[in-house]
Amino acid sequence: MLVAQGLTKGFGGPPVVEDVSFTLARGAITGLIGPNGAGKTTLFNLLAGSLRPDRGTLALDGTRIEGRRPDEVFALGMARTFQIPRPFPAMTVLENVMLAPPGQQGERFWTNWLRPGAVAAEERRVRERALHWLDFVGLTRLAQEPARVLSGGQRKLLELARVLVAEPRLILLDEPGAGVAPPLLATIMEKIVALNAQGTSFLIIEHNMELVMSLCRPVLVLAQGKLLMEGEPEAVRADRRVVEAYLGAGIA
């Protein structure tokens, strides 16, 4: 589904991501692990279009996307979340979700004058989809509340609903478990599994090894900007280089 070949990115010094190549299979939940500074977020930014690679190619379903703007990548079916969600705090939870689908007719001010009926009909459809996904993530009761009242875990669920309303085929999740209380983390994991069963693919950056080992197959390991290995969770856990560098010498 996603093919990266030789992705390289630097910021004036040694490359932060260097010659990284991998393939994401359709329908997989793939994990991306590595210590702080390994280049994981930079790699995510390259995939999502926030950064342009110095070298290398990237293809989504056969379409070259390296160097495309984030909104173009989003429109092609790949969405991302962030480690620290930033909803529009004064807007309601529902409004935050409704703004996500790209290319809405109401975004062009003249369409509101020339085709008000079409704009209103599309807004009703978007609202229905937004309410569906808010119900899916368990935030329906907060739909009319301002987003600023949400907890950290609830903001991550809101961000998930916000990308889902655009119906992406591939979702990049940046540390969905970071700072989330165990009950909400369990909910997030359940939603990932349910979405994957419906055909959505995932690439997940995560430091929570329990989440990675239980959800992700395969797992990519990044070290000092380079891909150290790729394999099933059991193989990653057993690899001495990974144990020493990422999981700790005490983990079998």
mmCIF file of C-alpha atoms in Angstrom:
data_model
loop_
_atom_site.group_PDB
_atom_site.id
_atom_site.type_symbol
_atom_site.label_atom_id
_atom_site.label_comp_id
_atom_site.label_asym_id
_atom_site.label_seq_id
_atom_site.Cartn_x
_atom_site.Cartn_y
_atom_site.Cartn_z
ATOM 1 C CA MET A 1 0.000 0.000 0.000
ATOM 2 C CA LEU A 2 2.831 2.380 0.874
ATOM 3 C CA VAL A 3 6.321 1.937 -0.572
ATOM 4 C CA ALA A 4 9.274 4.004 0.658
ATOM 5 C CA GLN A 5 12.591 3.790 -1.159
ATOM 6 C CA GLY A 6 15.773 5.386 0.159
ATOM 7 C CA LEU A 7 14.116 8.193 2.139
ATOM 8 C CA THR A 8 16.779 10.588 3.402
ATOM 9 C CA LYS A 9 16.392 13.884 5.251
ATOM 10 C CA GLY A 10 18.885 16.152 6.995
ATOM 11 C CA PHE A 11 18.809 19.631 8.462
ATOM 12 C CA GLY A 12 22.305 20.865 7.673
ATOM 13 C CA GLY A 13 24.143 18.152 9.596
ATOM 14 C CA PRO A 14 24.164 14.357 9.524
ATOM 15 C CA PRO A 15 20.931 12.891 8.106
ATOM 16 C CA VAL A 16 18.131 12.493 10.649
ATOM 17 C CA VAL A 17 16.581 9.852 8.381
ATOM 18 C CA GLU A 18 19.027 8.009 6.131
ATOM 19 C CA ASP A 19 18.267 5.649 3.244
ATOM 20 C CA VAL A 20 15.105 4.217 4.826
ATOM 21 C CA SER A 21 13.166 1.730 2.680
ATOM 22 C CA PHE A 22 10.113 -0.315 3.636
ATOM 23 C CA THR A 23 6.739 -1.489 2.351
ATOM 24 C CA LEU A 24 3.462 -1.291 4.274
ATOM 25 C CA ALA A 25 1.020 -4.057 3.386
ATOM 26 C CA ARG A 26 -2.625 -3.234 2.859
ATOM 27 C CA GLY A 27 -4.707 -4.145 5.903
ATOM 28 C CA ALA A 28 -1.754 -4.322 8.310
ATOM 29 C CA ILE A 29 -1.194 -2.601 11.638
ATOM 30 C CA THR A 30 2.517 -1.786 11.448
ATOM 31 C CA GLY A 31 4.490 -0.540 14.440
ATOM 32 C CA LEU A 32 7.419 1.898 14.343
ATOM 33 C CA ILE A 33 9.663 1.895 17.398
ATOM 34 C CA GLY A 34 12.986 3.396 18.395
ATOM 35 C CA PRO A 35 14.504 5.561 21.115
ATOM 36 C CA ASN A 36 14.046 9.323 21.314
ATOM 37 C CA GLY A 37 16.038 10.922 18.524
ATOM 38 C CA ALA A 38 15.848 7.881 16.253
ATOM 39 C CA GLY A 39 14.069 9.897 13.542
ATOM 40 C CA LYS A 40 10.557 8.487 13.906
ATOM 41 C CA THR A 41 8.719 11.823 13.855
ATOM 42 C CA THR A 42 10.854 13.092 10.975
ATOM 43 C CA LEU A 43 9.961 9.945 9.045
ATOM 44 C CA PHE A 44 6.256 10.525 9.796
ATOM 45 C CA ASN A 45 6.590 14.102 8.555
ATOM 46 C CA LEU A 46 8.154 12.839 5.330
ATOM 47 C CA LEU A 47 5.335 10.362 4.809
ATOM 48 C CA ALA A 48 2.577 12.893 5.547
ATOM 49 C CA GLY A 49 4.040 15.672 3.413
ATOM 50 C CA SER A 50 5.114 18.041 6.199
ATOM 51 C CA LEU A 51 8.718 17.632 5.031
ATOM 52 C CA ARG A 52 10.204 17.107 1.584
ATOM 53 C CA PRO A 53 12.866 14.357 1.411
ATOM 54 C CA ASP A 54 16.375 15.230 0.279
ATOM 55 C CA ARG A 55 16.440 11.927 -1.571
ATOM 56 C CA GLY A 56 14.190 8.936 -2.054
ATOM 57 C CA THR A 57 10.718 8.131 -3.310
ATOM 58 C CA LEU A 58 7.372 7.431 -1.709
ATOM 59 C CA ALA A 59 4.302 5.889 -3.341
ATOM 60 C CA LEU A 60 0.771 5.428 -1.988
ATOM 61 C CA ASP A 61 -1.202 2.856 -3.967
ATOM 62 C CA GLY A 62 1.172 3.422 -6.875
ATOM 63 C CA THR A 63 0.894 7.235 -6.811
ATOM 64 C CA ARG A 64 4.127 9.124 -6.111
ATOM 65 C CA ILE A 65 3.596 11.431 -3.140
ATOM 66 C CA GLU A 66 7.057 12.573 -2.037
ATOM 67 C CA GLY A 67 7.117 16.357 -1.934
ATOM 68 C CA ARG A 68 3.330 16.737 -2.062
ATOM 69 C CA ARG A 69 1.642 19.080 0.406
ATOM 70 C CA PRO A 70 0.011 17.553 3.512
ATOM 71 C CA ASP A 71 -3.478 18.434 2.265
ATOM 72 C CA GLU A 72 -2.752 16.662 -1.040
ATOM 73 C CA VAL A 73 -1.526 13.542 0.766
ATOM 74 C CA PHE A 74 -4.617 13.693 2.997
ATOM 75 C CA ALA A 75 -6.901 13.914 -0.028
ATOM 76 C CA LEU A 76 -5.203 10.847 -1.550
ATOM 77 C CA GLY A 77 -6.214 8.735 1.459
ATOM 78 C CA MET A 78 -3.424 8.957 4.055
ATOM 79 C CA ALA A 79 -4.122 10.821 7.308
ATOM 80 C CA ARG A 80 -2.095 11.349 10.460
ATOM 81 C CA THR A 81 -2.617 12.180 14.096
ATOM 82 C CA PHE A 82 -0.167 13.946 16.393
ATOM 83 C CA GLN A 83 1.413 13.013 19.695
ATOM 84 C CA ILE A 84 -0.068 16.175 21.228
ATOM 85 C CA PRO A 85 -3.549 16.795 19.743
ATOM 86 C CA ARG A 86 -4.433 20.412 19.084
ATOM 87 C CA PRO A 87 -8.181 20.738 18.507
ATOM 88 C CA PHE A 88 -9.752 24.141 17.988
ATOM 89 C CA PRO A 89 -10.607 24.760 21.652
ATOM 90 C CA ALA A 90 -13.497 27.206 21.211
ATOM 91 C CA MET A 91 -15.254 25.099 18.594
ATOM 92 C CA THR A 92 -17.516 22.260 19.664
ATOM 93 C CA VAL A 93 -16.336 18.673 19.479
ATOM 94 C CA LEU A 94 -18.769 18.113 16.597
ATOM 95 C CA GLU A 95 -17.538 21.177 14.705
ATOM 96 C CA ASN A 96 -13.937 19.988 15.079
ATOM 97 C CA VAL A 97 -14.852 16.736 13.321
ATOM 98 C CA MET A 98 -17.011 18.358 10.635
ATOM 99 C CA LEU A 99 -14.212 20.609 9.394
ATOM 100 C CA ALA A 100 -11.971 17.660 8.438
ATOM 101 C CA PRO A 101 -13.338 16.372 5.093
ATOM 102 C CA PRO A 102 -11.431 18.081 2.275
ATOM 103 C CA GLY A 103 -12.984 19.931 -0.636
ATOM 104 C CA GLN A 104 -16.290 20.871 0.980
ATOM 105 C CA GLN A 105 -18.373 23.158 -1.233
ATOM 106 C CA GLY A 106 -18.939 25.636 1.574
ATOM 107 C CA GLU A 107 -15.209 26.392 1.659
ATOM 108 C CA ARG A 108 -15.701 28.496 -1.498
ATOM 109 C CA PHE A 109 -17.648 31.575 -0.445
ATOM 110 C CA TRP A 110 -19.323 32.095 -3.838
ATOM 111 C CA THR A 111 -20.823 28.601 -3.730
ATOM 112 C CA ASN A 112 -22.758 29.634 -0.623
ATOM 113 C CA TRP A 113 -24.459 32.280 -2.752
ATOM 114 C CA LEU A 114 -24.833 30.369 -6.006
ATOM 115 C CA ARG A 115 -25.695 26.891 -4.657
ATOM 116 C CA PRO A 116 -26.915 27.259 -1.072
ATOM 117 C CA GLY A 117 -29.055 24.127 -1.294
ATOM 118 C CA ALA A 118 -26.097 21.975 -2.360
ATOM 119 C CA VAL A 119 -23.938 23.418 0.422
ATOM 120 C CA ALA A 120 -26.634 22.734 3.027
ATOM 121 C CA ALA A 121 -27.175 19.177 1.783
ATOM 122 C CA GLU A 122 -23.454 18.432 1.920
ATOM 123 C CA GLU A 123 -23.222 19.903 5.418
ATOM 124 C CA ARG A 124 -26.022 17.580 6.565
ATOM 125 C CA ARG A 125 -24.159 14.583 5.143
ATOM 126 C CA VAL A 126 -20.905 15.642 6.816
ATOM 127 C CA ARG A 127 -22.732 16.170 10.101
ATOM 128 C CA GLU A 128 -24.209 12.663 9.936
ATOM 129 C CA ARG A 129 -20.776 11.161 9.256
ATOM 130 C CA ALA A 130 -19.222 13.218 12.054
ATOM 131 C CA LEU A 131 -21.872 12.050 14.533
ATOM 132 C CA HIS A 132 -21.315 8.460 13.403
ATOM 133 C CA TRP A 133 -17.594 8.626 14.126
ATOM 134 C CA LEU A 134 -18.087 10.482 17.407
ATOM 135 C CA ASP A 135 -20.390 7.655 18.450
ATOM 136 C CA PHE A 136 -17.763 5.145 17.310
ATOM 137 C CA VAL A 137 -15.086 6.705 19.568
ATOM 138 C CA GLY A 138 -17.518 7.251 22.457
ATOM 139 C CA LEU A 139 -17.704 11.055 22.431
ATOM 140 C CA THR A 140 -21.329 11.577 21.405
ATOM 141 C CA ARG A 141 -22.362 12.954 24.803
ATOM 142 C CA LEU A 142 -19.708 15.681 24.423
ATOM 143 C CA ALA A 143 -20.560 16.586 20.829
ATOM 144 C CA GLN A 144 -21.883 20.047 21.702
ATOM 145 C CA GLU A 145 -19.227 20.851 24.297
ATOM 146 C CA PRO A 146 -16.226 23.051 23.435
ATOM 147 C CA ALA A 147 -13.172 20.930 22.679
ATOM 148 C CA ARG A 148 -11.222 22.642 25.467
ATOM 149 C CA VAL A 149 -13.109 20.587 28.095
ATOM 150 C CA LEU A 150 -11.724 17.264 26.829
ATOM 151 C CA SER A 151 -9.075 15.294 28.692
ATOM 152 C CA GLY A 152 -5.847 14.288 26.959
ATOM 153 C CA GLY A 153 -7.183 10.844 26.132
ATOM 154 C CA GLN A 154 -10.475 12.239 24.876
ATOM 155 C CA ARG A 155 -8.582 14.654 22.623
ATOM 156 C CA LYS A 156 -6.813 11.692 21.046
ATOM 157 C CA LEU A 157 -10.181 10.059 20.428
ATOM 158 C CA LEU A 158 -11.427 13.333 18.927
ATOM 159 C CA GLU A 159 -8.414 13.462 16.630
ATOM 160 C CA LEU A 160 -9.093 9.882 15.552
ATOM 161 C CA ALA A 161 -12.725 10.766 14.761
ATOM 162 C CA ARG A 162 -11.547 13.835 12.872
ATOM 163 C CA VAL A 163 -9.383 11.802 10.490
ATOM 164 C CA LEU A 164 -11.961 9.004 10.178
ATOM 165 C CA VAL A 165 -14.643 11.354 8.857
ATOM 166 C CA ALA A 166 -12.435 11.844 5.779
ATOM 167 C CA GLU A 167 -12.406 8.037 5.253
ATOM 168 C CA PRO A 168 -8.636 7.501 4.858
ATOM 169 C CA ARG A 169 -7.257 4.121 3.789
ATOM 170 C CA LEU A 170 -4.063 4.535 5.815
ATOM 171 C CA ILE A 171 -3.733 6.283 9.180
ATOM 172 C CA LEU A 172 -0.423 7.310 10.758
ATOM 173 C CA LEU A 173 -0.815 7.374 14.553
ATOM 174 C CA ASP A 174 1.839 9.279 16.511
ATOM 175 C CA GLU A 175 2.009 7.798 20.028
ATOM 176 C CA PRO A 176 -1.720 7.189 20.594
ATOM 177 C CA GLY A 177 -0.950 5.840 24.074
ATOM 178 C CA ALA A 178 1.211 8.723 25.331
ATOM 179 C CA GLY A 179 -0.237 10.320 28.460
ATOM 180 C CA VAL A 180 -3.477 8.345 28.224
ATOM 181 C CA ALA A 181 -5.059 6.702 31.273
ATOM 182 C CA PRO A 182 -5.313 2.876 31.048
ATOM 183 C CA PRO A 183 -9.107 2.732 30.534
ATOM 184 C CA LEU A 184 -8.978 5.177 27.625
ATOM 185 C CA LEU A 185 -5.880 3.445 26.215
ATOM 186 C CA ALA A 186 -7.843 0.192 26.155
ATOM 187 C CA THR A 187 -10.625 2.016 24.290
ATOM 188 C CA ILE A 188 -8.166 3.411 21.732
ATOM 189 C CA MET A 189 -6.700 -0.056 21.156
ATOM 190 C CA GLU A 190 -10.173 -1.520 20.687
ATOM 191 C CA LYS A 191 -11.024 1.147 18.119
ATOM 192 C CA ILE A 192 -7.810 0.504 16.173
ATOM 193 C CA VAL A 193 -8.588 -3.219 16.025
ATOM 194 C CA ALA A 194 -12.197 -2.562 14.960
ATOM 195 C CA LEU A 195 -11.156 -0.132 12.226
ATOM 196 C CA ASN A 196 -8.501 -2.522 10.976
ATOM 197 C CA ALA A 197 -11.127 -5.267 10.726
ATOM 198 C CA GLN A 198 -13.083 -2.896 8.460
ATOM 199 C CA GLY A 199 -10.070 -2.493 6.156
ATOM 200 C CA THR A 200 -8.184 0.529 7.496
ATOM 201 C CA SER A 201 -4.394 0.188 7.580
ATOM 202 C CA PHE A 202 -2.215 1.743 10.295
ATOM 203 C CA LEU A 203 1.369 2.789 10.927
ATOM 204 C CA ILE A 204 1.860 3.497 14.642
ATOM 205 C CA ILE A 205 4.716 5.217 16.476
ATOM 206 C CA GLU A 206 4.536 4.064 20.071
ATOM 207 C CA HIS A 207 6.772 3.703 23.134
ATOM 208 C CA ASN A 208 4.245 1.499 24.946
ATOM 209 C CA MET A 209 5.693 -1.913 24.151
ATOM 210 C CA GLU A 210 2.588 -3.723 25.407
ATOM 211 C CA LEU A 211 0.526 -1.891 22.805
ATOM 212 C CA VAL A 212 3.078 -2.511 20.047
ATOM 213 C CA MET A 213 3.545 -6.190 20.801
ATOM 214 C CA SER A 214 -0.178 -6.882 21.055
ATOM 215 C CA LEU A 215 -1.376 -4.847 18.056
ATOM 216 C CA CYS A 216 1.392 -4.506 15.496
ATOM 217 C CA ARG A 217 2.476 -6.965 12.832
ATOM 218 C CA PRO A 218 5.075 -6.278 11.558
ATOM 219 C CA VAL A 219 7.253 -3.919 13.619
ATOM 220 C CA LEU A 220 9.828 -1.547 12.098
ATOM 221 C CA VAL A 221 12.797 -0.595 14.279
ATOM 222 C CA LEU A 222 14.521 2.730 13.624
ATOM 223 C CA ALA A 223 17.960 3.468 15.076
ATOM 224 C CA GLN A 224 19.944 6.657 14.481
ATOM 225 C CA GLY A 225 17.853 7.436 11.445
ATOM 226 C CA LYS A 226 18.335 4.034 9.817
ATOM 227 C CA LEU A 227 16.033 1.024 9.635
ATOM 228 C CA LEU A 228 17.627 -1.515 11.976
ATOM 229 C CA MET A 229 15.212 -4.372 11.315
ATOM 230 C CA GLU A 230 11.674 -5.324 10.362
ATOM 231 C CA GLY A 231 9.854 -8.362 11.649
ATOM 232 C CA GLU A 232 7.140 -9.936 13.743
ATOM 233 C CA PRO A 233 6.907 -8.734 17.366
ATOM 234 C CA GLU A 234 8.399 -11.982 18.668
ATOM 235 C CA ALA A 235 11.431 -11.643 16.392
ATOM 236 C CA VAL A 236 11.893 -7.997 17.359
ATOM 237 C CA ARG A 237 11.667 -8.857 21.058
ATOM 238 C CA ALA A 238 14.243 -11.620 20.642
ATOM 239 C CA ASP A 239 16.755 -9.590 18.615
ATOM 240 C CA ARG A 240 19.659 -8.692 20.884
ATOM 241 C CA ARG A 241 20.319 -5.369 19.126
ATOM 242 C CA VAL A 242 16.732 -4.291 19.766
ATOM 243 C CA VAL A 243 16.750 -5.570 23.335
ATOM 244 C CA GLU A 244 19.906 -3.621 24.134
ATOM 245 C CA ALA A 245 19.036 -0.440 22.291
ATOM 246 C CA TYR A 246 15.273 -0.069 22.793
ATOM 247 C CA LEU A 247 13.627 -2.517 25.118
ATOM 248 C CA GLY A 248 16.224 -2.743 27.844
ATOM 249 C CA ALA A 249 18.644 -5.547 28.627
ATOM 250 C CA GLY A 250 16.247 -7.044 31.175
ATOM 251 C CA ILE A 251 13.524 -7.874 28.644
ATOM 252 C CA ALA A 252 13.649 -11.382 27.221
#
